[in-house]
Short mmCIF file of N, CA and C in Angstrom, two decimals:
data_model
loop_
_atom_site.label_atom_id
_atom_site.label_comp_id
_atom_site.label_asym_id
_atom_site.label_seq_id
_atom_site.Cartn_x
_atom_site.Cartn_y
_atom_site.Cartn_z
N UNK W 72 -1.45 4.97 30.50
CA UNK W 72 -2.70 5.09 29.78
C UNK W 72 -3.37 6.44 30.04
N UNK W 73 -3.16 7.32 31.35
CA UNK W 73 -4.06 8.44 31.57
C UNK W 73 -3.44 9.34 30.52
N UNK W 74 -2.32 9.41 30.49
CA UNK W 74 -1.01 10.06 29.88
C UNK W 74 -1.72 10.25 28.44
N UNK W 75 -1.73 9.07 27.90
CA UNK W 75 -2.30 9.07 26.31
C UNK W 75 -3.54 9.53 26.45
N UNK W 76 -4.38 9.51 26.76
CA UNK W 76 -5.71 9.82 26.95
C UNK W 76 -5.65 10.86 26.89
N UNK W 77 -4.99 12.06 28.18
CA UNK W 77 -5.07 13.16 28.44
C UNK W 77 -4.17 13.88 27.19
N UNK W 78 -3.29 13.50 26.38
CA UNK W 78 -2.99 13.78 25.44
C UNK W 78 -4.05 14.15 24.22
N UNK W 79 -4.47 12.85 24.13
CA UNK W 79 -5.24 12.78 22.97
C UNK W 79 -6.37 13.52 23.01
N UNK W 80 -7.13 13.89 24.21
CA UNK W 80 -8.10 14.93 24.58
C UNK W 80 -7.52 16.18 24.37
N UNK W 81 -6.32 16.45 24.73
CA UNK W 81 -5.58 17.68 24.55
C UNK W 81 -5.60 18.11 23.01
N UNK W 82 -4.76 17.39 22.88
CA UNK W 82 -4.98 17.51 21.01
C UNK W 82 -6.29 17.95 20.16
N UNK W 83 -7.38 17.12 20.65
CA UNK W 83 -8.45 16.91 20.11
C UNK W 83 -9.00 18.13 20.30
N UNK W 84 -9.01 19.08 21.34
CA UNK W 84 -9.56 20.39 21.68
C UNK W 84 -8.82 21.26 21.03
N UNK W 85 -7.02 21.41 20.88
CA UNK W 85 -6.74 21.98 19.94
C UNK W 85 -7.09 22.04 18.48
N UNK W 86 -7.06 21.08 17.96
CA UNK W 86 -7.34 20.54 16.58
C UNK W 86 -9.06 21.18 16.48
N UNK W 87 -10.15 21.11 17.01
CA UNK W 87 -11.54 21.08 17.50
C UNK W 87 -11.64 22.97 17.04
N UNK W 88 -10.71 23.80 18.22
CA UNK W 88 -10.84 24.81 18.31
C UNK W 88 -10.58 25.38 16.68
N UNK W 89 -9.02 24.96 16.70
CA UNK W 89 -8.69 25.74 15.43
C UNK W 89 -8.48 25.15 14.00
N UNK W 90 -10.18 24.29 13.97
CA UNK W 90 -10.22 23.40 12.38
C UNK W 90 -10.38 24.01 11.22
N UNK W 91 -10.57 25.63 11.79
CA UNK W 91 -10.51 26.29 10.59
C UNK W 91 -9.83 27.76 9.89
N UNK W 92 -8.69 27.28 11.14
CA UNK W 92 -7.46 27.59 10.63
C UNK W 92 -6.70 27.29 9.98
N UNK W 93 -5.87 27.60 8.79
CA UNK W 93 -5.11 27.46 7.65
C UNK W 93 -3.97 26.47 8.31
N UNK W 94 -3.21 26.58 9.74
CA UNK W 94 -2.35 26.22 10.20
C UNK W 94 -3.00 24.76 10.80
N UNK W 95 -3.77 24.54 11.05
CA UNK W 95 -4.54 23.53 11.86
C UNK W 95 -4.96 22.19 9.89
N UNK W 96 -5.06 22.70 9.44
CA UNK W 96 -5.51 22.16 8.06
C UNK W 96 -4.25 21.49 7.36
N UNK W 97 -3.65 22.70 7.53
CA UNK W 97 -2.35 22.13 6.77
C UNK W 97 -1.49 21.24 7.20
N UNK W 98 -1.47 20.93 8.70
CA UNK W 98 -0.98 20.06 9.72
C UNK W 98 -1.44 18.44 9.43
N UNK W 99 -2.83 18.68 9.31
CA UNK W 99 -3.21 17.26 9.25
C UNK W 99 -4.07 17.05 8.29
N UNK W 100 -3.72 17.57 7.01
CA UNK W 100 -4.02 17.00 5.56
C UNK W 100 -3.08 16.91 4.65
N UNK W 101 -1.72 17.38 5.12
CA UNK W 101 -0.26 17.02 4.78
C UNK W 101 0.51 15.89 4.90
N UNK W 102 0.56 14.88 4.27
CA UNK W 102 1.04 14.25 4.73
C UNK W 102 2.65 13.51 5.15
N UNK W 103 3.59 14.48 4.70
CA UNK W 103 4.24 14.85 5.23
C UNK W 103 5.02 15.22 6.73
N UNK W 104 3.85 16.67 6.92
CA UNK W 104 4.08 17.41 7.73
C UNK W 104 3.32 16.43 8.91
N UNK W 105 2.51 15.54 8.88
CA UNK W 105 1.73 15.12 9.75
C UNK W 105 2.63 13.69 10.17
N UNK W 106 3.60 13.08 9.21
CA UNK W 106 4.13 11.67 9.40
C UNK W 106 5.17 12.37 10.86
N UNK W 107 6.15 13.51 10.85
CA UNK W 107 6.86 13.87 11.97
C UNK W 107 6.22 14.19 13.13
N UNK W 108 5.51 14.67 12.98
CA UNK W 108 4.19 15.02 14.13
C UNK W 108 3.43 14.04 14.85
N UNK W 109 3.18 12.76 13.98
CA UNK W 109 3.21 11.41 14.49
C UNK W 109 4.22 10.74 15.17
N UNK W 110 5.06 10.78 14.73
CA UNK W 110 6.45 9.70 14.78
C UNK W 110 6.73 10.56 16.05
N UNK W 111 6.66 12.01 16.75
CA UNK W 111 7.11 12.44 17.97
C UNK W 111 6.18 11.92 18.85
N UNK W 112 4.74 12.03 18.22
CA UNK W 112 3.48 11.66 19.55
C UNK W 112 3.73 10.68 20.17
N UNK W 113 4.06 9.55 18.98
CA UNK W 113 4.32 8.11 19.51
C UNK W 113 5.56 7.77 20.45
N UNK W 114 6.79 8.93 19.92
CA UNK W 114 7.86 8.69 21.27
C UNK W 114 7.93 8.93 22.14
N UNK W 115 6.99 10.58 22.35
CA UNK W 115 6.88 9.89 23.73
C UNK W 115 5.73 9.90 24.33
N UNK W 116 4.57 9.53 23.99
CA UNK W 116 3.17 8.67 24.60
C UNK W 116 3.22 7.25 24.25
N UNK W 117 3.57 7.01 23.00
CA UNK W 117 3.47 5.77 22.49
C UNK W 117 2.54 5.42 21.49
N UNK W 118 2.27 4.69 21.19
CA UNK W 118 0.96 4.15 19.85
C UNK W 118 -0.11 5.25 19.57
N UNK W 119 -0.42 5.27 18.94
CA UNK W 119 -2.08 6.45 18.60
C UNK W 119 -2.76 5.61 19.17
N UNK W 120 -4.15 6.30 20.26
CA UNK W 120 -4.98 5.22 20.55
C UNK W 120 -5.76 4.83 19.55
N UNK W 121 -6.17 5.23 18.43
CA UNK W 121 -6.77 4.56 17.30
C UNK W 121 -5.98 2.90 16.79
N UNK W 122 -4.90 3.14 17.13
CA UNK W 122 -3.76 2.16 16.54
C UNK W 122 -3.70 0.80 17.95
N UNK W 123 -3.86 1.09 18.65
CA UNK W 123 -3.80 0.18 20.09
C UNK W 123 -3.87 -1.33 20.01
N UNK W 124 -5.13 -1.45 19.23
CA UNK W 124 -5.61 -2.69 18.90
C UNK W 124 -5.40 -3.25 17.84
N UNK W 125 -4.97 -3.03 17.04
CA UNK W 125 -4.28 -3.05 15.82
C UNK W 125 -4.08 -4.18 15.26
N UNK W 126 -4.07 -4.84 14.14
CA UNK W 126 -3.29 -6.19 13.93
C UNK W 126 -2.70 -6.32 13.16
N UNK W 127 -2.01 -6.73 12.88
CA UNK W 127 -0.77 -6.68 11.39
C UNK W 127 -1.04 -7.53 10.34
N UNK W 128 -2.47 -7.78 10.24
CA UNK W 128 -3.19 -8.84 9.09
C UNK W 128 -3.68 -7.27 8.30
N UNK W 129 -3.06 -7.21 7.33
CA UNK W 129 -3.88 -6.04 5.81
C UNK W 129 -5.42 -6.67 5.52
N UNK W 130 -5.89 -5.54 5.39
CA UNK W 130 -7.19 -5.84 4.90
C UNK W 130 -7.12 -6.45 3.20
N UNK W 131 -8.12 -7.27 3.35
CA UNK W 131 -8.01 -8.10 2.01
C UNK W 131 -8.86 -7.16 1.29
N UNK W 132 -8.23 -7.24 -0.33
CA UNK W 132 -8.92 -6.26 -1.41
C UNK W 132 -9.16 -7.41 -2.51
N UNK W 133 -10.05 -6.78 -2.94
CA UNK W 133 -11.13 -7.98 -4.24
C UNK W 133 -11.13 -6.96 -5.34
N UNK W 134 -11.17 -7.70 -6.19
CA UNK W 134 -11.06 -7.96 -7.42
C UNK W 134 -11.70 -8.68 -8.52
N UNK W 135 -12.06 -7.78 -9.22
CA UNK W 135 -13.48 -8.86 -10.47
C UNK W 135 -12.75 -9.41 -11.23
N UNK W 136 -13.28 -10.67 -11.71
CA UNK W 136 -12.17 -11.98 -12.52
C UNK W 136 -12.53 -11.40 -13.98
N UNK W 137 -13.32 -10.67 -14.10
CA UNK W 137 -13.80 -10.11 -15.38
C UNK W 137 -12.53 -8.98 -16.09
N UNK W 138 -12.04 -8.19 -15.19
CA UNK W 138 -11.03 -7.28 -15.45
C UNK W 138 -9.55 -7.69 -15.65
N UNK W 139 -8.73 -7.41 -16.24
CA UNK W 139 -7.41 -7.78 -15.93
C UNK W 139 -6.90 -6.55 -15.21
N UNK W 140 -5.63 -7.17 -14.64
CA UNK W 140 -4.94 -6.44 -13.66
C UNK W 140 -3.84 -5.53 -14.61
N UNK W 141 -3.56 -4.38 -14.42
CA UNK W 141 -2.71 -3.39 -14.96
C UNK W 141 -1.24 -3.40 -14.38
N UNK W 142 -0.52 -2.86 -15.04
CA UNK W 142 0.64 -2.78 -14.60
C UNK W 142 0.87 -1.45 -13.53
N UNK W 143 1.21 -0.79 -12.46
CA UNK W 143 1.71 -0.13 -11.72
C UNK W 143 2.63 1.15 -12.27
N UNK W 144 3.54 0.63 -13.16
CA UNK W 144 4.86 1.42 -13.59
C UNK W 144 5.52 0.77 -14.50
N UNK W 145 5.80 1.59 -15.60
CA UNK W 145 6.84 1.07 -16.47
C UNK W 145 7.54 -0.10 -16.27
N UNK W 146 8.31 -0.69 -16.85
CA UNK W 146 9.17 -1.63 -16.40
C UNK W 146 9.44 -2.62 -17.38
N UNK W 147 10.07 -4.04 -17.16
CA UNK W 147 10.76 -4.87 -17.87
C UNK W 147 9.77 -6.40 -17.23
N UNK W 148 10.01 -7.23 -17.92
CA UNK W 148 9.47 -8.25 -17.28
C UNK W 148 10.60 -9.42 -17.51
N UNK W 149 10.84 -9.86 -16.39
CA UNK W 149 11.80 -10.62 -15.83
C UNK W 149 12.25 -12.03 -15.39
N UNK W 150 10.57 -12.24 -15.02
CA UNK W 150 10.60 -14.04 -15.09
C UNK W 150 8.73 -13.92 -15.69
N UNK W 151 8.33 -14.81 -16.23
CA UNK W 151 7.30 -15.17 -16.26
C UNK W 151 6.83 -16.84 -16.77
N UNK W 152 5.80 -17.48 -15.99
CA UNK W 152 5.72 -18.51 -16.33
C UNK W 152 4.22 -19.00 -15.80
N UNK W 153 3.74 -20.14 -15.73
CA UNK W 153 1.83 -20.04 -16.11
C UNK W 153 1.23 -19.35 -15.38
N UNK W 154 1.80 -19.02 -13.82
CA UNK W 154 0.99 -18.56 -13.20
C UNK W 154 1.35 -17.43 -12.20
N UNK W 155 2.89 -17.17 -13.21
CA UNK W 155 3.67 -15.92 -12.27
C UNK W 155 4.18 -14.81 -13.39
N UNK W 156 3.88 -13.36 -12.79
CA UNK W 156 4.53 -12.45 -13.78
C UNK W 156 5.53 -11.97 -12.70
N UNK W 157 6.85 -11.22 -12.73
CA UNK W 157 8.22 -10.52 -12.34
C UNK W 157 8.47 -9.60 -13.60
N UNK W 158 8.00 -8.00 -12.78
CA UNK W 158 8.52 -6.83 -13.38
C UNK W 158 9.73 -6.56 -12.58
N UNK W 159 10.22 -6.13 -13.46
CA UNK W 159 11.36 -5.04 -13.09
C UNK W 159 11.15 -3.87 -13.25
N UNK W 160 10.74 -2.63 -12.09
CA UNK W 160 9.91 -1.69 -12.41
C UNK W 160 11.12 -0.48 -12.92
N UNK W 161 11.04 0.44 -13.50
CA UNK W 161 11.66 1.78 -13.65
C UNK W 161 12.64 2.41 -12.52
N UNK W 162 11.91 2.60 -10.96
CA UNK W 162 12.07 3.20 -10.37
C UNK W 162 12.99 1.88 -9.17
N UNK W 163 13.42 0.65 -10.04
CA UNK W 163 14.59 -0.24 -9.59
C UNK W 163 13.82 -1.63 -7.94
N UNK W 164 12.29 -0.96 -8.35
CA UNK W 164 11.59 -2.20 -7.09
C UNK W 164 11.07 -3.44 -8.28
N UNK W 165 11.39 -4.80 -8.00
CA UNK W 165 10.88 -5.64 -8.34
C UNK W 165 9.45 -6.21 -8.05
N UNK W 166 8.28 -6.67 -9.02
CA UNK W 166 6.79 -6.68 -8.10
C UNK W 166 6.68 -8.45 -8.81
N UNK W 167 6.16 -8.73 -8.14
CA UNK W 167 6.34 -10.44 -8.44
C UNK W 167 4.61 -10.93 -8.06
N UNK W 168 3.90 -11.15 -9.13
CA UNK W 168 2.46 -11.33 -9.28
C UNK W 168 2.57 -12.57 -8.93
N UNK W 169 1.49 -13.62 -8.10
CA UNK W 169 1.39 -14.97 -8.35
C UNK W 169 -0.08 -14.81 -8.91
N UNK W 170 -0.81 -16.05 -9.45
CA UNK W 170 -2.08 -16.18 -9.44
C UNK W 170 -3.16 -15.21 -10.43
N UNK W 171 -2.26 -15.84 -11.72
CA UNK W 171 -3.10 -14.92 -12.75
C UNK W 171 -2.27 -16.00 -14.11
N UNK W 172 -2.98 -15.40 -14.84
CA UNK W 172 -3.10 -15.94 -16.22
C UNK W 172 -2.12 -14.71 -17.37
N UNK W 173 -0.91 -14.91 -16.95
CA UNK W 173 -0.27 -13.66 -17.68
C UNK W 173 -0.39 -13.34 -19.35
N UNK W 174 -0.56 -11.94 -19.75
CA UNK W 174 -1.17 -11.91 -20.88
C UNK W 174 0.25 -12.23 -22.15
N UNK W 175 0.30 -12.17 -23.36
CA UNK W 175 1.54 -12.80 -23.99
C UNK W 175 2.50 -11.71 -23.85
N UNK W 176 3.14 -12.18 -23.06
CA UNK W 176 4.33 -11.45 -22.65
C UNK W 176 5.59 -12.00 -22.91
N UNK W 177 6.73 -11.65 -23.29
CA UNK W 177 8.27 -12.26 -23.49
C UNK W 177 9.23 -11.76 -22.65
N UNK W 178 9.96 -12.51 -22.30
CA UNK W 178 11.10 -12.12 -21.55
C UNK W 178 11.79 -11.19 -21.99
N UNK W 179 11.70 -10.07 -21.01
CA UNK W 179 12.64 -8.66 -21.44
C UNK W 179 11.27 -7.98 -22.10
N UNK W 180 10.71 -8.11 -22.15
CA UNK W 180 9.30 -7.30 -23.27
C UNK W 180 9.14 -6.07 -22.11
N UNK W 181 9.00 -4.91 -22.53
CA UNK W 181 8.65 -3.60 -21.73
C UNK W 181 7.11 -3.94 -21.73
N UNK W 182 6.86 -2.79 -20.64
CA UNK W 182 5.35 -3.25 -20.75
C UNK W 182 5.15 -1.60 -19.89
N UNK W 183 4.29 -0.89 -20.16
CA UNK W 183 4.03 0.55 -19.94
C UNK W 183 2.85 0.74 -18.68
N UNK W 184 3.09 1.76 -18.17
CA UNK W 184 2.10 1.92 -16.95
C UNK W 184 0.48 1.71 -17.15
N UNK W 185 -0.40 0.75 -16.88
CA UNK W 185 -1.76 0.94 -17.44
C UNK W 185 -2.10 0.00 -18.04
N UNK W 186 -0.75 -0.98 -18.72
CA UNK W 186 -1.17 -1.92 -19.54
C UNK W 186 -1.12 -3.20 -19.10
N UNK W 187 -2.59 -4.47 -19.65
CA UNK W 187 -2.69 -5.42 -18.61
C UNK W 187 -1.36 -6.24 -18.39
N UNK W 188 -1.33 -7.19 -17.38
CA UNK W 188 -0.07 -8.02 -17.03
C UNK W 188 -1.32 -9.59 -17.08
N UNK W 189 -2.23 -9.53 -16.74
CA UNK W 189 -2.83 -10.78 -16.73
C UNK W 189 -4.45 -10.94 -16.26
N UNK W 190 -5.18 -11.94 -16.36
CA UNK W 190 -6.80 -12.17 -15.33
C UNK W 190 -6.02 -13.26 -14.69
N UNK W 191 -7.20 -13.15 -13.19
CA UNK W 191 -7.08 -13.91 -12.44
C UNK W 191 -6.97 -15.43 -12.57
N UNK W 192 -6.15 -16.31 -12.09
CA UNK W 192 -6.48 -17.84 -12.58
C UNK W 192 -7.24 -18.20 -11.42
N UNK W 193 -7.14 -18.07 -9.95
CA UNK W 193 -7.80 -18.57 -9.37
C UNK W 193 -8.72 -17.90 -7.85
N UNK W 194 -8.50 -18.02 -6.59
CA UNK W 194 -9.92 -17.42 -6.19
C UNK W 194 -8.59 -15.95 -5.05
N UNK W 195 -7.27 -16.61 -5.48
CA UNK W 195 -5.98 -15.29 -4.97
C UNK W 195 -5.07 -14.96 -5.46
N UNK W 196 -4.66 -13.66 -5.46
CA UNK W 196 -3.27 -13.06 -6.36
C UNK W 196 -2.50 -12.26 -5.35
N UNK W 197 -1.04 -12.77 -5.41
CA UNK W 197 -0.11 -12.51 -4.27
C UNK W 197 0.84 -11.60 -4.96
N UNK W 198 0.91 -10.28 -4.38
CA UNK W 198 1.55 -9.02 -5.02
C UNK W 198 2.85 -8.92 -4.10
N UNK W 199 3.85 -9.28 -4.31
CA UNK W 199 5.12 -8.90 -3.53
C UNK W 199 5.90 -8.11 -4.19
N UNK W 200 6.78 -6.85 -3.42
CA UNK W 200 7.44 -6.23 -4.17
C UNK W 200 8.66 -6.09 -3.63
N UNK W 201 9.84 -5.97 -4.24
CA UNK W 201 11.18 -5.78 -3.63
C UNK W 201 11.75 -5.06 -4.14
N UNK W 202 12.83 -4.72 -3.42
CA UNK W 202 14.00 -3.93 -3.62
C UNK W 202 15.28 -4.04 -3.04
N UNK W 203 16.02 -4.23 -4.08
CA UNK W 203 17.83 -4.98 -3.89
C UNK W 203 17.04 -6.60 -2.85
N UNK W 204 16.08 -7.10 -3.33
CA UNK W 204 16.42 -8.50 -2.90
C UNK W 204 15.19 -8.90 -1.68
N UNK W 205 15.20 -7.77 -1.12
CA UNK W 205 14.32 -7.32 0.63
C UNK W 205 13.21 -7.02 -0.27
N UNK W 206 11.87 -8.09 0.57
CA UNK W 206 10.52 -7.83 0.59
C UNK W 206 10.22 -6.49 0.85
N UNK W 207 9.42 -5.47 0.34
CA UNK W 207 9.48 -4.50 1.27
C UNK W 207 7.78 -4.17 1.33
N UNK W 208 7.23 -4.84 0.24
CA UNK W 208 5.44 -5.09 0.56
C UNK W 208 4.66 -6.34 0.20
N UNK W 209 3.77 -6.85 0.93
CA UNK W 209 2.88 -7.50 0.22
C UNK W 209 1.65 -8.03 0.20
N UNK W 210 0.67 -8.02 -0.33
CA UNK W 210 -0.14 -8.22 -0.57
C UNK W 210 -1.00 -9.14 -1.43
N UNK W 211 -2.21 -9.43 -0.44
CA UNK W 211 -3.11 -10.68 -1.08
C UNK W 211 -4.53 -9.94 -1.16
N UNK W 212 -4.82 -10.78 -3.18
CA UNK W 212 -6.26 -10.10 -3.00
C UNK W 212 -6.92 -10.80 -3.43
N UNK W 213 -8.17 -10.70 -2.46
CA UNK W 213 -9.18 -11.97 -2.86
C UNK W 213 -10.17 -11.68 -4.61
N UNK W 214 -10.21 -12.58 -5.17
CA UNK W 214 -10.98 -12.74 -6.51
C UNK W 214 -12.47 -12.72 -6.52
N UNK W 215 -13.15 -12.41 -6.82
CA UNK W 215 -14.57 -12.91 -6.78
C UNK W 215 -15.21 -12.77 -8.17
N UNK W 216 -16.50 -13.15 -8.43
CA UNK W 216 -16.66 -12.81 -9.88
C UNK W 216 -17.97 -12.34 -9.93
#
């Protein structure tokens, strides 16, 4: 723990000194350049202390029942039925909506970036997305009106 600490103080005085340097800016508003620069801190100090306490519950995001929900990305639609839409997106990830009222859609019907997929049916809508089969996100968002 002194280890991280004295790190993170270290840092913080670098970063502090030279925030308005071009090199100091570009470091950590890149995000990129900043994900390797992470991924070393953490091997060998370990966790960011911002991250310590952490919990692996996503923050819940809301949503007005008044709006319909848009589509993400191009794509195909793949299963749909009262209360589930399945795109098949462009870029080969599957996104699988629960908990909405899908708008008239047909199997195989394209459906373009921007355009609605459905309103909410009830007070949650469960956004999972895959690729070749593997979950690889997901998300729940609360409704309100």
């Amino acid at each position: 723990m002194p280890k991280k600490i004295m790190a993170s103080f270290c840092l913080f005085v670098v970063v502090y000194l030279n925030q308005h340097a071009s090199l100091a800016k570009t470091i950590f508003t890149n995000d990129f350049s900043f994900a390797p620069f992470s991924a070393a801190y953490e091997e060998r100090f370990g966790t960011l202390l911002p991250a310590m306490n952490r919990t692996s519950i996503a923050p819940a995001s809301f949503v007005s029942t008044n709006n319909p929900l848009a589509a993400e990305q191009d794509g195909v639609v793949i299963r749909i039925n009262n209360e589930n839409i399945s795109i098949q997106q462009d870029d080969g990830t599957e996104v699988e909506v629960r908990g909405l009222q899908p708008e008239s859609y047909r199997l195989f019907e394209r459906i373009k970036q921007g355009e609605p997929i459905g309103i909410p049916s009830g007070r949650i809508i469960e956004i999972v997305e895959r690729k070749n089969g593997q979950a690889i996100s997901s998300r729940k968002v609360n409704v309100y009106e």
